[in-house]
């Protein structure tokens, strides 16, 4: 039986009323999640959980000398940044893609390909300082919270559309919400990268390293990527445009002095690079 118009209208009004109540009750909660700073204890738990997941996904290099070398650079940078609310852990991942990444509460990973690509210790220190900056500025935690909030708002939009217009409207909201969520989360990344670059420029001299290494590393990757091999993955996940490099270079030029800052480390990097070749070339970089 087809419903009479008098029957359909009250149903539509009820759905609109229910959708309105749902929005009023849940929207403040979703927005609060985006603006609330995660407690340090929760950030530690989140970091430990993500660290366990990363170690299941990647092959962490078990060479003590290589790990100690990267950790020593990282800890020098952390000390230069001042007191931190959690301990930092630096790990090396056997991976042939040039990249580095950070997790909440001080978990930092550097790919072997990044170490091999660095021409001197200041370039490697620049990459590590950039990732430490993400941790110190809580970028990863904030991004995680934004993704959680975006997911909540996305589900809320689908449910509201379902109440208002049925399955077809919910399907449209599903598509639009997914595109909006991607834009929303990715808009955070560029600002975070610029902040991490600024942190590195400020902290590297305090740790004794020349911050020009960060710009040099980015420029090397861009030059290599322009040779027909495409954009290196590190630049894909850490957008390093010419504009960003120019901004970072301006920050370096404004530093009061750079005399005596380390660029090389008397061949130690070359020794570690040789160890990585010897320990990984037989099997190649691996992924579980």
Tab-separated table of C-alpha atoms in Angstrom:
chain	number	residue	atom	x	y	z
A	1	UNK	CA	0.000	0.000	0.000
A	2	UNK	CA	1.285	3.428	-0.938
A	3	UNK	CA	1.326	5.818	2.034
A	4	UNK	CA	-0.959	8.804	1.969
A	5	UNK	CA	0.662	12.239	2.024
A	6	UNK	CA	-0.818	12.891	5.424
A	7	UNK	CA	0.976	9.782	6.723
A	8	UNK	CA	4.361	10.646	5.150
A	9	UNK	CA	4.613	14.214	6.426
A	10	UNK	CA	4.500	13.379	10.154
A	11	UNK	CA	7.147	10.690	9.590
A	12	UNK	CA	9.429	13.185	7.879
A	13	UNK	CA	8.890	15.667	10.689
A	14	UNK	CA	9.759	13.006	13.241
A	15	UNK	CA	12.947	12.146	11.371
A	16	UNK	CA	13.970	15.801	11.157
A	17	UNK	CA	13.253	16.256	14.860
A	18	UNK	CA	15.307	13.175	15.734
A	19	UNK	CA	18.165	14.312	13.488
A	20	UNK	CA	18.135	17.749	15.092
A	21	UNK	CA	18.274	16.274	18.576
A	22	UNK	CA	21.127	13.981	17.514
A	23	UNK	CA	23.151	16.885	16.139
A	24	UNK	CA	22.542	19.030	19.226
A	25	UNK	CA	23.543	16.247	21.594
A	26	UNK	CA	26.603	14.826	19.781
A	27	UNK	CA	28.176	17.768	17.943
A	28	UNK	CA	29.534	19.471	21.103
A	29	UNK	CA	31.119	16.174	22.141
A	30	UNK	CA	32.790	15.721	18.767
A	31	UNK	CA	34.075	19.290	18.738
A	32	UNK	CA	35.349	18.940	22.299
A	33	UNK	CA	37.465	15.977	21.229
A	34	UNK	CA	39.189	18.173	18.640
A	35	UNK	CA	40.004	20.963	21.095
A	36	UNK	CA	40.986	18.898	24.148
A	37	UNK	CA	44.665	18.301	24.853
A	38	UNK	CA	45.356	14.634	25.500
A	39	UNK	CA	46.806	13.988	28.984
A	40	UNK	CA	50.454	12.904	28.974
A	41	UNK	CA	49.543	9.545	30.523
A	42	UNK	CA	47.088	8.855	27.690
A	43	UNK	CA	49.636	10.050	25.129
A	44	UNK	CA	52.172	7.574	26.532
A	45	UNK	CA	49.666	4.719	26.314
A	46	UNK	CA	48.742	5.697	22.763
A	47	UNK	CA	52.419	5.910	21.783
A	48	UNK	CA	53.214	2.520	23.291
A	49	UNK	CA	50.252	0.935	21.512
A	50	UNK	CA	51.205	2.457	18.159
A	51	UNK	CA	54.836	1.459	18.741
A	52	UNK	CA	53.826	-2.187	19.219
A	53	UNK	CA	51.790	-2.037	16.027
A	54	UNK	CA	54.682	-0.462	14.102
A	55	UNK	CA	57.046	-3.193	15.261
A	56	UNK	CA	54.617	-5.791	13.967
A	57	UNK	CA	54.418	-4.035	10.615
A	58	UNK	CA	58.085	-3.136	10.049
A	59	UNK	CA	61.376	-4.954	10.456
A	60	UNK	CA	63.340	-3.063	13.106
A	61	UNK	CA	67.085	-3.379	12.637
A	62	UNK	CA	68.724	-5.281	15.495
A	63	UNK	CA	72.259	-3.971	15.035
A	64	UNK	CA	73.274	-2.355	18.317
A	65	UNK	CA	75.910	-0.051	16.802
A	66	UNK	CA	73.521	1.343	14.186
A	67	UNK	CA	70.734	1.838	16.711
A	68	UNK	CA	73.106	3.477	19.216
A	69	UNK	CA	74.430	5.815	16.535
A	70	UNK	CA	70.952	7.079	15.593
A	71	UNK	CA	69.856	7.171	19.234
A	72	UNK	CA	72.884	9.250	20.242
A	73	UNK	CA	72.036	11.888	17.645
A	74	UNK	CA	68.397	11.827	18.690
A	75	UNK	CA	69.140	12.141	22.408
A	76	UNK	CA	71.454	15.105	21.768
A	77	UNK	CA	68.554	16.832	20.017
A	78	UNK	CA	66.114	15.939	22.794
A	79	UNK	CA	68.455	17.329	25.466
A	80	UNK	CA	68.801	20.546	23.476
A	81	UNK	CA	65.004	20.853	23.408
A	82	UNK	CA	64.832	20.974	27.202
A	83	UNK	CA	62.889	18.853	29.739
A	84	UNK	CA	60.353	16.497	28.151
A	85	UNK	CA	57.372	14.731	29.767
A	86	UNK	CA	58.374	11.315	28.435
A	87	UNK	CA	61.380	9.262	27.346
A	88	UNK	CA	62.417	9.152	23.705
A	89	UNK	CA	63.196	5.957	21.814
A	90	UNK	CA	64.930	5.936	18.431
A	91	UNK	CA	64.707	2.908	16.154
A	92	UNK	CA	65.994	2.025	12.691
A	93	UNK	CA	63.650	0.328	10.232
A	94	UNK	CA	64.958	-1.862	7.406
A	95	UNK	CA	63.223	-0.168	4.516
A	96	UNK	CA	64.324	0.867	1.030
A	97	UNK	CA	61.999	3.889	0.939
A	98	UNK	CA	63.480	7.163	2.162
A	99	UNK	CA	61.410	8.188	5.143
A	100	UNK	CA	61.288	8.799	8.876
A	101	UNK	CA	58.284	9.072	11.157
A	102	UNK	CA	57.320	9.768	14.734
A	103	UNK	CA	54.683	8.349	17.055
A	104	UNK	CA	53.252	9.965	20.192
A	105	UNK	CA	55.288	10.183	23.393
A	106	UNK	CA	58.768	9.983	21.901
A	107	UNK	CA	58.866	7.033	19.501
A	108	UNK	CA	60.935	7.993	16.435
A	109	UNK	CA	61.810	5.717	13.503
A	110	UNK	CA	64.371	6.278	10.749
A	111	UNK	CA	64.469	4.132	7.609
A	112	UNK	CA	67.791	2.617	6.611
A	113	UNK	CA	67.400	4.209	3.172
A	114	UNK	CA	67.357	7.644	4.828
A	115	UNK	CA	70.612	6.923	6.657
A	116	UNK	CA	72.206	5.671	3.450
A	117	UNK	CA	71.048	8.750	1.526
A	118	UNK	CA	72.485	11.260	4.001
A	119	UNK	CA	75.751	12.766	2.745
A	120	UNK	CA	76.856	13.888	6.204
A	121	UNK	CA	75.683	13.775	9.814
A	122	UNK	CA	74.079	17.228	9.679
A	123	UNK	CA	71.619	15.947	7.054
A	124	UNK	CA	70.693	12.933	9.163
A	125	UNK	CA	70.457	15.092	12.291
A	126	UNK	CA	68.151	17.454	10.391
A	127	UNK	CA	65.742	14.639	9.570
A	128	UNK	CA	65.783	13.356	13.162
A	129	UNK	CA	65.280	16.864	14.580
A	130	UNK	CA	62.309	17.348	12.270
A	131	UNK	CA	60.675	14.184	13.632
A	132	UNK	CA	61.471	15.130	17.250
A	133	UNK	CA	59.727	18.420	16.496
A	134	UNK	CA	56.554	16.539	15.617
A	135	UNK	CA	56.665	14.830	19.016
A	136	UNK	CA	57.507	17.953	21.027
A	137	UNK	CA	54.721	19.904	19.312
A	138	UNK	CA	52.295	16.980	19.806
A	139	UNK	CA	51.496	16.931	16.084
A	140	UNK	CA	50.932	13.190	15.861
A	141	UNK	CA	48.631	13.156	18.868
A	142	UNK	CA	46.695	16.151	17.569
A	143	UNK	CA	46.383	14.559	14.148
A	144	UNK	CA	45.154	11.336	15.748
A	145	UNK	CA	42.524	13.286	17.679
A	146	UNK	CA	41.480	15.148	14.546
A	147	UNK	CA	41.088	11.878	12.665
A	148	UNK	CA	39.006	10.480	15.506
A	149	UNK	CA	36.854	13.604	15.547
A	150	UNK	CA	36.533	13.611	11.778
A	151	UNK	CA	35.429	9.981	11.946
A	152	UNK	CA	32.822	10.837	14.593
A	153	UNK	CA	31.495	13.774	12.572
A	154	UNK	CA	31.483	11.637	9.432
A	155	UNK	CA	29.422	8.916	11.114
A	156	UNK	CA	27.165	11.577	12.591
A	157	UNK	CA	26.557	13.043	9.138
A	158	UNK	CA	25.695	9.644	7.650
A	159	UNK	CA	23.302	8.857	10.495
A	160	UNK	CA	21.639	12.268	10.222
A	161	UNK	CA	21.233	11.861	6.467
A	162	UNK	CA	19.716	8.436	7.028
A	163	UNK	CA	17.169	9.881	9.447
A	164	UNK	CA	16.354	12.760	7.131
A	165	UNK	CA	16.360	11.187	3.720
A	166	UNK	CA	16.886	7.455	3.844
A	167	UNK	CA	19.525	5.263	2.275
A	168	UNK	CA	20.243	7.282	-0.876
A	169	UNK	CA	20.897	10.487	1.099
A	170	UNK	CA	23.123	8.543	3.474
A	171	UNK	CA	25.085	7.240	0.505
A	172	UNK	CA	25.681	10.796	-0.730
A	173	UNK	CA	26.765	11.867	2.755
A	174	UNK	CA	29.070	8.852	2.844
A	175	UNK	CA	30.884	10.044	-0.288
A	176	UNK	CA	30.963	13.717	0.693
A	177	UNK	CA	32.040	12.935	4.227
A	178	UNK	CA	34.949	10.831	3.039
A	179	UNK	CA	36.221	13.589	0.751
A	180	UNK	CA	35.738	16.229	3.439
A	181	UNK	CA	37.538	14.082	5.998
A	182	UNK	CA	40.542	13.666	3.707
A	183	UNK	CA	40.752	17.414	3.086
A	184	UNK	CA	40.319	18.197	6.775
A	185	UNK	CA	43.064	15.873	7.981
A	186	UNK	CA	45.525	16.693	5.190
A	187	UNK	CA	45.150	20.455	5.762
A	188	UNK	CA	46.819	19.924	9.143
A	189	UNK	CA	49.881	18.260	7.687
A	190	UNK	CA	51.441	21.204	5.885
A	191	UNK	CA	51.292	23.499	8.924
A	192	UNK	CA	52.716	20.743	11.097
A	193	UNK	CA	55.609	20.177	8.699
A	194	UNK	CA	56.478	23.862	8.719
A	195	UNK	CA	56.404	23.909	12.527
A	196	UNK	CA	58.649	20.849	12.675
A	197	UNK	CA	61.107	22.507	10.275
A	198	UNK	CA	61.169	25.646	12.440
A	199	UNK	CA	61.755	23.509	15.528
A	200	UNK	CA	64.682	21.763	13.826
A	201	UNK	CA	66.270	25.055	12.787
A	202	UNK	CA	66.028	26.318	16.370
A	203	UNK	CA	67.222	23.154	18.131
A	204	UNK	CA	69.942	21.805	15.846
A	205	UNK	CA	72.465	24.564	16.682
A	206	UNK	CA	71.832	23.976	20.386
A	207	UNK	CA	72.699	20.319	19.813
A	208	UNK	CA	75.827	21.349	17.900
A	209	UNK	CA	74.625	20.512	14.373
A	210	UNK	CA	74.455	22.790	11.339
A	211	UNK	CA	70.731	23.184	10.461
A	212	UNK	CA	71.623	23.681	6.808
A	213	UNK	CA	71.775	19.883	6.643
A	214	UNK	CA	67.970	19.719	6.764
A	215	UNK	CA	67.621	21.936	3.690
A	216	UNK	CA	70.459	20.152	1.905
A	217	UNK	CA	68.803	16.775	2.455
A	218	UNK	CA	65.481	17.986	1.080
A	219	UNK	CA	67.201	19.587	-1.895
A	220	UNK	CA	69.145	16.407	-2.659
A	221	UNK	CA	65.934	14.385	-2.706
A	222	UNK	CA	64.173	16.869	-4.946
A	223	UNK	CA	67.085	16.902	-7.383
A	224	UNK	CA	67.187	13.101	-7.488
A	225	UNK	CA	63.417	12.896	-7.863
A	226	UNK	CA	63.537	15.175	-10.861
A	227	UNK	CA	65.630	12.661	-12.776
A	228	UNK	CA	62.679	10.603	-13.986
A	229	UNK	CA	62.252	8.461	-10.896
A	230	UNK	CA	59.334	10.441	-9.506
A	231	UNK	CA	59.064	12.265	-6.198
A	232	UNK	CA	60.826	10.402	-3.349
A	233	UNK	CA	58.411	8.955	-0.790
A	234	UNK	CA	59.865	11.063	2.010
A	235	UNK	CA	58.798	14.206	0.171
A	236	UNK	CA	55.407	12.725	-0.626
A	237	UNK	CA	54.601	12.233	3.052
A	238	UNK	CA	56.530	15.330	4.168
A	239	UNK	CA	55.687	17.938	1.511
A	240	UNK	CA	58.963	19.777	0.841
A	241	UNK	CA	58.121	22.367	-1.781
A	242	UNK	CA	60.529	25.030	-3.008
A	243	UNK	CA	58.511	27.525	-0.974
A	244	UNK	CA	58.974	25.487	2.185
A	245	UNK	CA	62.709	25.135	1.571
A	246	UNK	CA	62.973	28.874	0.994
A	247	UNK	CA	61.172	29.570	4.272
A	248	UNK	CA	63.449	27.184	6.182
A	249	UNK	CA	66.511	28.744	4.558
A	250	UNK	CA	65.330	32.180	5.678
A	251	UNK	CA	65.019	30.920	9.245
A	252	UNK	CA	68.584	29.581	9.068
A	253	UNK	CA	69.895	32.849	7.617
A	254	UNK	CA	68.359	34.711	10.575
A	255	UNK	CA	70.335	32.683	13.130
A	256	UNK	CA	72.854	34.829	15.058
A	257	UNK	CA	75.828	32.593	14.263
A	258	UNK	CA	76.677	29.136	12.924
A	259	UNK	CA	80.392	28.974	13.614
A	260	UNK	CA	81.704	25.612	14.804
A	261	UNK	CA	78.499	23.664	14.131
A	262	UNK	CA	78.986	20.052	13.043
A	263	UNK	CA	78.510	18.997	9.458
A	264	UNK	CA	80.605	15.811	9.506
A	265	UNK	CA	81.436	13.419	12.332
A	266	UNK	CA	84.869	12.140	11.358
A	267	UNK	CA	83.629	9.229	9.257
A	268	UNK	CA	81.248	7.678	11.789
A	269	UNK	CA	78.264	8.020	9.454
A	270	UNK	CA	80.183	6.292	6.663
A	271	UNK	CA	80.975	3.380	9.002
A	272	UNK	CA	77.290	3.007	9.908
A	273	UNK	CA	76.296	3.194	6.253
A	274	UNK	CA	78.768	0.425	5.472
A	275	UNK	CA	77.345	-1.697	8.297
A	276	UNK	CA	73.830	-1.245	6.944
A	277	UNK	CA	74.955	-2.359	3.500
A	278	UNK	CA	76.704	-5.417	4.899
A	279	UNK	CA	73.838	-6.419	7.205
A	280	UNK	CA	70.919	-5.840	4.851
A	281	UNK	CA	72.103	-6.241	1.260
A	282	UNK	CA	72.062	-10.043	1.368
A	283	UNK	CA	68.344	-10.136	2.102
A	284	UNK	CA	67.389	-6.626	1.011
A	285	UNK	CA	65.170	-4.328	3.048
A	286	UNK	CA	62.236	-6.351	4.305
A	287	UNK	CA	58.610	-5.791	5.196
A	288	UNK	CA	56.389	-8.185	7.067
